[in-house]
């Protein structure tokens, strides 16, 4: 892809006080940065960190929804096929900017669909940068993301809530150390979402709880937190109207067993000493680890 001529001119126009001018500039940039499918040049242009910094600033501070949406679209285009080391460099401004919009209450980003796209963009960055992030025991990007997802779990927008749970599961696999500082807060919000009206949300939430418990076994408080916060919420899950959720619950007990949690007691308390609960889940009562 050819370089963008007069890029500095575009960057200056992004600071215009006129909303129509900013939208026009972002639309022009989007057109210039969009390649036809199959192009081998994708990503060659996207190393201009000044552009990414400017777009991240639009994400945080632009009052116009259309400008924020276009900025996020362009960022996604810039990140496409970028190598992991360069992704990390770009993520140092993108993730904090995104987290500022969805990671606190009340949400700074009022548009539900944009909050969803922000979380999905952060999750995509995690996957693309996994090889760079996985060997570091602490990283600002993953620490910021883990903290912001606590608030994202409280989103009333179901798709946003599910995206947050999925992002947590991905964090557990790619940067598990980032979970430990926030695991109590994450457990509280995840456990609350176990009673959500949508089965898909309950399923992804239960998966995330399992993932968090698996990477938090070094925390001395885990057994207490599990018993006090998670266990009281599991009673309904074992008798859930969704077979997929019940199956996931039964498998989750197996995971907790091999991870050293007292799953015999957990199972008795969670199912209310109802011997048919796991049978009704459609699986064997002989629990096997899911990992």
PDB file of C-alpha atoms in Angstrom, residues 122-248:
ATOM      1  CA  UNK A 122      -8.649  -5.130  22.620  1.00  0.00           C
ATOM      2  CA  UNK A 123      -9.274  -8.877  22.427  1.00  0.00           C
ATOM      3  CA  UNK A 124      -7.983  -8.963  18.862  1.00  0.00           C
ATOM      4  CA  UNK A 125      -4.849  -7.092  19.975  1.00  0.00           C
ATOM      5  CA  UNK A 126      -4.348  -9.740  22.675  1.00  0.00           C
ATOM      6  CA  UNK A 127      -4.418 -12.514  20.092  1.00  0.00           C
ATOM      7  CA  UNK A 128      -2.134 -10.717  17.648  1.00  0.00           C
ATOM      8  CA  UNK A 129       0.393  -9.795  20.337  1.00  0.00           C
ATOM      9  CA  UNK A 130       0.204 -13.084  22.248  1.00  0.00           C
ATOM     10  CA  UNK A 131       3.730 -14.179  21.389  1.00  0.00           C
ATOM     11  CA  UNK A 132       5.126 -10.905  22.738  1.00  0.00           C
ATOM     12  CA  UNK A 133       2.934 -10.725  25.835  1.00  0.00           C
ATOM     13  CA  UNK A 134       3.059 -14.341  26.932  1.00  0.00           C
ATOM     14  CA  UNK A 135       6.640 -14.311  28.206  1.00  0.00           C
ATOM     15  CA  UNK A 136       6.356 -11.138  30.313  1.00  0.00           C
ATOM     16  CA  UNK A 137       5.292 -11.523  33.912  1.00  0.00           C
ATOM     17  CA  UNK A 138       3.762  -8.050  33.984  1.00  0.00           C
ATOM     18  CA  UNK A 139       2.709  -5.727  31.227  1.00  0.00           C
ATOM     19  CA  UNK A 140       0.834  -2.398  31.363  1.00  0.00           C
ATOM     20  CA  UNK A 141      -1.406  -3.399  28.455  1.00  0.00           C
ATOM     21  CA  UNK A 142      -2.757  -6.546  30.091  1.00  0.00           C
ATOM     22  CA  UNK A 143      -2.896  -4.984  33.563  1.00  0.00           C
ATOM     23  CA  UNK A 144      -4.999  -2.076  32.284  1.00  0.00           C
ATOM     24  CA  UNK A 145      -7.258  -4.400  30.325  1.00  0.00           C
ATOM     25  CA  UNK A 146      -7.864  -6.745  33.271  1.00  0.00           C
ATOM     26  CA  UNK A 147      -8.831  -3.825  35.497  1.00  0.00           C
ATOM     27  CA  UNK A 148     -11.156  -2.282  32.900  1.00  0.00           C
ATOM     28  CA  UNK A 149     -12.996  -5.548  32.280  1.00  0.00           C
ATOM     29  CA  UNK A 150     -14.349  -5.496  35.838  1.00  0.00           C
ATOM     30  CA  UNK A 151     -16.548  -2.534  34.886  1.00  0.00           C
ATOM     31  CA  UNK A 152     -17.265  -3.944  31.432  1.00  0.00           C
ATOM     32  CA  UNK A 153     -18.889  -6.976  33.061  1.00  0.00           C
ATOM     33  CA  UNK A 154     -21.542  -4.678  34.536  1.00  0.00           C
ATOM     34  CA  UNK A 155     -22.662  -3.474  31.106  1.00  0.00           C
ATOM     35  CA  UNK A 156     -26.415  -3.862  30.614  1.00  0.00           C
ATOM     36  CA  UNK A 157     -25.779  -4.511  26.919  1.00  0.00           C
ATOM     37  CA  UNK A 158     -25.732  -8.338  26.721  1.00  0.00           C
ATOM     38  CA  UNK A 159     -23.252  -8.493  23.848  1.00  0.00           C
ATOM     39  CA  UNK A 160     -20.891  -6.180  25.699  1.00  0.00           C
ATOM     40  CA  UNK A 161     -21.177  -8.318  28.821  1.00  0.00           C
ATOM     41  CA  UNK A 162     -20.391 -11.454  26.798  1.00  0.00           C
ATOM     42  CA  UNK A 163     -17.460  -9.769  25.051  1.00  0.00           C
ATOM     43  CA  UNK A 164     -16.019  -8.871  28.454  1.00  0.00           C
ATOM     44  CA  UNK A 165     -16.305 -12.484  29.656  1.00  0.00           C
ATOM     45  CA  UNK A 166     -14.633 -13.710  26.470  1.00  0.00           C
ATOM     46  CA  UNK A 167     -11.838 -11.160  26.890  1.00  0.00           C
ATOM     47  CA  UNK A 168     -11.235 -12.390  30.449  1.00  0.00           C
ATOM     48  CA  UNK A 169     -10.939 -15.983  29.243  1.00  0.00           C
ATOM     49  CA  UNK A 170      -8.428 -14.844  26.626  1.00  0.00           C
ATOM     50  CA  UNK A 171      -6.445 -12.930  29.236  1.00  0.00           C
ATOM     51  CA  UNK A 172      -6.300 -16.069  31.364  1.00  0.00           C
ATOM     52  CA  UNK A 173      -4.710 -17.956  28.492  1.00  0.00           C
ATOM     53  CA  UNK A 174      -2.377 -15.246  27.165  1.00  0.00           C
ATOM     54  CA  UNK A 175      -1.438 -13.202  30.242  1.00  0.00           C
ATOM     55  CA  UNK A 176      -2.652 -15.113  33.314  1.00  0.00           C
ATOM     56  CA  UNK A 177      -0.585 -13.061  35.763  1.00  0.00           C
ATOM     57  CA  UNK A 178      -2.729  -9.999  34.945  1.00  0.00           C
ATOM     58  CA  UNK A 179      -5.749 -11.693  36.526  1.00  0.00           C
ATOM     59  CA  UNK A 180      -4.409 -12.203  40.039  1.00  0.00           C
ATOM     60  CA  UNK A 181      -4.498  -8.553  41.127  1.00  0.00           C
ATOM     61  CA  UNK A 182      -8.156  -8.275  40.159  1.00  0.00           C
ATOM     62  CA  UNK A 183      -9.485 -11.779  40.649  1.00  0.00           C
ATOM     63  CA  UNK A 184     -11.768 -10.919  43.597  1.00  0.00           C
ATOM     64  CA  UNK A 185     -13.457  -8.071  41.733  1.00  0.00           C
ATOM     65  CA  UNK A 186     -13.702 -10.232  38.612  1.00  0.00           C
ATOM     66  CA  UNK A 187     -15.237 -13.098  40.609  1.00  0.00           C
ATOM     67  CA  UNK A 188     -17.855 -10.795  42.109  1.00  0.00           C
ATOM     68  CA  UNK A 189     -19.030  -9.447  38.757  1.00  0.00           C
ATOM     69  CA  UNK A 190     -18.795 -12.778  36.947  1.00  0.00           C
ATOM     70  CA  UNK A 191     -20.800 -14.509  39.661  1.00  0.00           C
ATOM     71  CA  UNK A 192     -23.482 -11.846  39.398  1.00  0.00           C
ATOM     72  CA  UNK A 193     -23.770 -12.544  35.676  1.00  0.00           C
ATOM     73  CA  UNK A 194     -24.494 -16.234  36.313  1.00  0.00           C
ATOM     74  CA  UNK A 195     -28.130 -15.216  36.815  1.00  0.00           C
ATOM     75  CA  UNK A 196     -28.359 -13.333  33.509  1.00  0.00           C
ATOM     76  CA  UNK A 197     -31.480 -14.026  31.452  1.00  0.00           C
ATOM     77  CA  UNK A 198     -29.559 -15.146  28.348  1.00  0.00           C
ATOM     78  CA  UNK A 199     -28.152 -18.679  28.361  1.00  0.00           C
ATOM     79  CA  UNK A 200     -25.241 -17.666  26.122  1.00  0.00           C
ATOM     80  CA  UNK A 201     -24.219 -15.055  28.688  1.00  0.00           C
ATOM     81  CA  UNK A 202     -24.437 -17.565  31.531  1.00  0.00           C
ATOM     82  CA  UNK A 203     -22.392 -20.071  29.539  1.00  0.00           C
ATOM     83  CA  UNK A 204     -19.572 -17.644  28.693  1.00  0.00           C
ATOM     84  CA  UNK A 205     -19.627 -16.358  32.266  1.00  0.00           C
ATOM     85  CA  UNK A 206     -19.226 -19.858  33.705  1.00  0.00           C
ATOM     86  CA  UNK A 207     -16.368 -20.523  31.280  1.00  0.00           C
ATOM     87  CA  UNK A 208     -14.673 -17.311  32.431  1.00  0.00           C
ATOM     88  CA  UNK A 209     -15.105 -18.226  36.113  1.00  0.00           C
ATOM     89  CA  UNK A 210     -13.423 -21.577  35.463  1.00  0.00           C
ATOM     90  CA  UNK A 211     -10.570 -19.850  33.645  1.00  0.00           C
ATOM     91  CA  UNK A 212     -10.079 -17.316  36.444  1.00  0.00           C
ATOM     92  CA  UNK A 213     -10.015 -20.011  39.125  1.00  0.00           C
ATOM     93  CA  UNK A 214      -7.474 -21.994  37.125  1.00  0.00           C
ATOM     94  CA  UNK A 215      -4.997 -19.113  36.916  1.00  0.00           C
ATOM     95  CA  UNK A 216      -5.628 -17.839  40.456  1.00  0.00           C
ATOM     96  CA  UNK A 217      -4.631 -20.993  42.316  1.00  0.00           C
ATOM     97  CA  UNK A 218      -1.531 -19.239  43.688  1.00  0.00           C
ATOM     98  CA  UNK A 219      -3.797 -16.831  45.580  1.00  0.00           C
ATOM     99  CA  UNK A 220      -4.256 -17.955  49.167  1.00  0.00           C
ATOM    100  CA  UNK A 221      -7.696 -16.353  49.249  1.00  0.00           C
ATOM    101  CA  UNK A 222      -9.044 -18.378  46.331  1.00  0.00           C
ATOM    102  CA  UNK A 223     -10.829 -21.136  48.354  1.00  0.00           C
ATOM    103  CA  UNK A 224     -12.482 -18.519  50.587  1.00  0.00           C
ATOM    104  CA  UNK A 225     -13.455 -16.289  47.652  1.00  0.00           C
ATOM    105  CA  UNK A 226     -14.796 -19.257  45.735  1.00  0.00           C
ATOM    106  CA  UNK A 227     -16.918 -20.440  48.642  1.00  0.00           C
ATOM    107  CA  UNK A 228     -18.202 -17.005  49.658  1.00  0.00           C
ATOM    108  CA  UNK A 229     -18.754 -15.437  46.225  1.00  0.00           C
ATOM    109  CA  UNK A 230     -19.132 -18.133  43.574  1.00  0.00           C
ATOM    110  CA  UNK A 231     -20.679 -21.062  45.402  1.00  0.00           C
ATOM    111  CA  UNK A 232     -23.914 -19.281  46.438  1.00  0.00           C
ATOM    112  CA  UNK A 233     -24.561 -18.493  42.759  1.00  0.00           C
ATOM    113  CA  UNK A 234     -24.134 -22.050  41.501  1.00  0.00           C
ATOM    114  CA  UNK A 235     -27.366 -23.472  42.888  1.00  0.00           C
ATOM    115  CA  UNK A 236     -29.423 -22.231  39.957  1.00  0.00           C
ATOM    116  CA  UNK A 237     -26.788 -23.095  37.381  1.00  0.00           C
ATOM    117  CA  UNK A 238     -26.820 -26.821  38.150  1.00  0.00           C
ATOM    118  CA  UNK A 239     -30.556 -26.852  37.394  1.00  0.00           C
ATOM    119  CA  UNK A 240     -30.318 -24.379  34.508  1.00  0.00           C
ATOM    120  CA  UNK A 241     -32.981 -24.594  31.820  1.00  0.00           C
ATOM    121  CA  UNK A 242     -30.226 -24.715  29.185  1.00  0.00           C
ATOM    122  CA  UNK A 243     -28.651 -28.133  28.699  1.00  0.00           C
ATOM    123  CA  UNK A 244     -25.420 -26.504  27.455  1.00  0.00           C
ATOM    124  CA  UNK A 245     -25.117 -24.551  30.690  1.00  0.00           C
ATOM    125  CA  UNK A 246     -25.794 -27.662  32.806  1.00  0.00           C
ATOM    126  CA  UNK A 247     -23.173 -29.643  30.896  1.00  0.00           C
ATOM    127  CA  UNK A 248     -20.688 -26.807  31.329  1.00  0.00           C
TER     128      UNK A 248
END
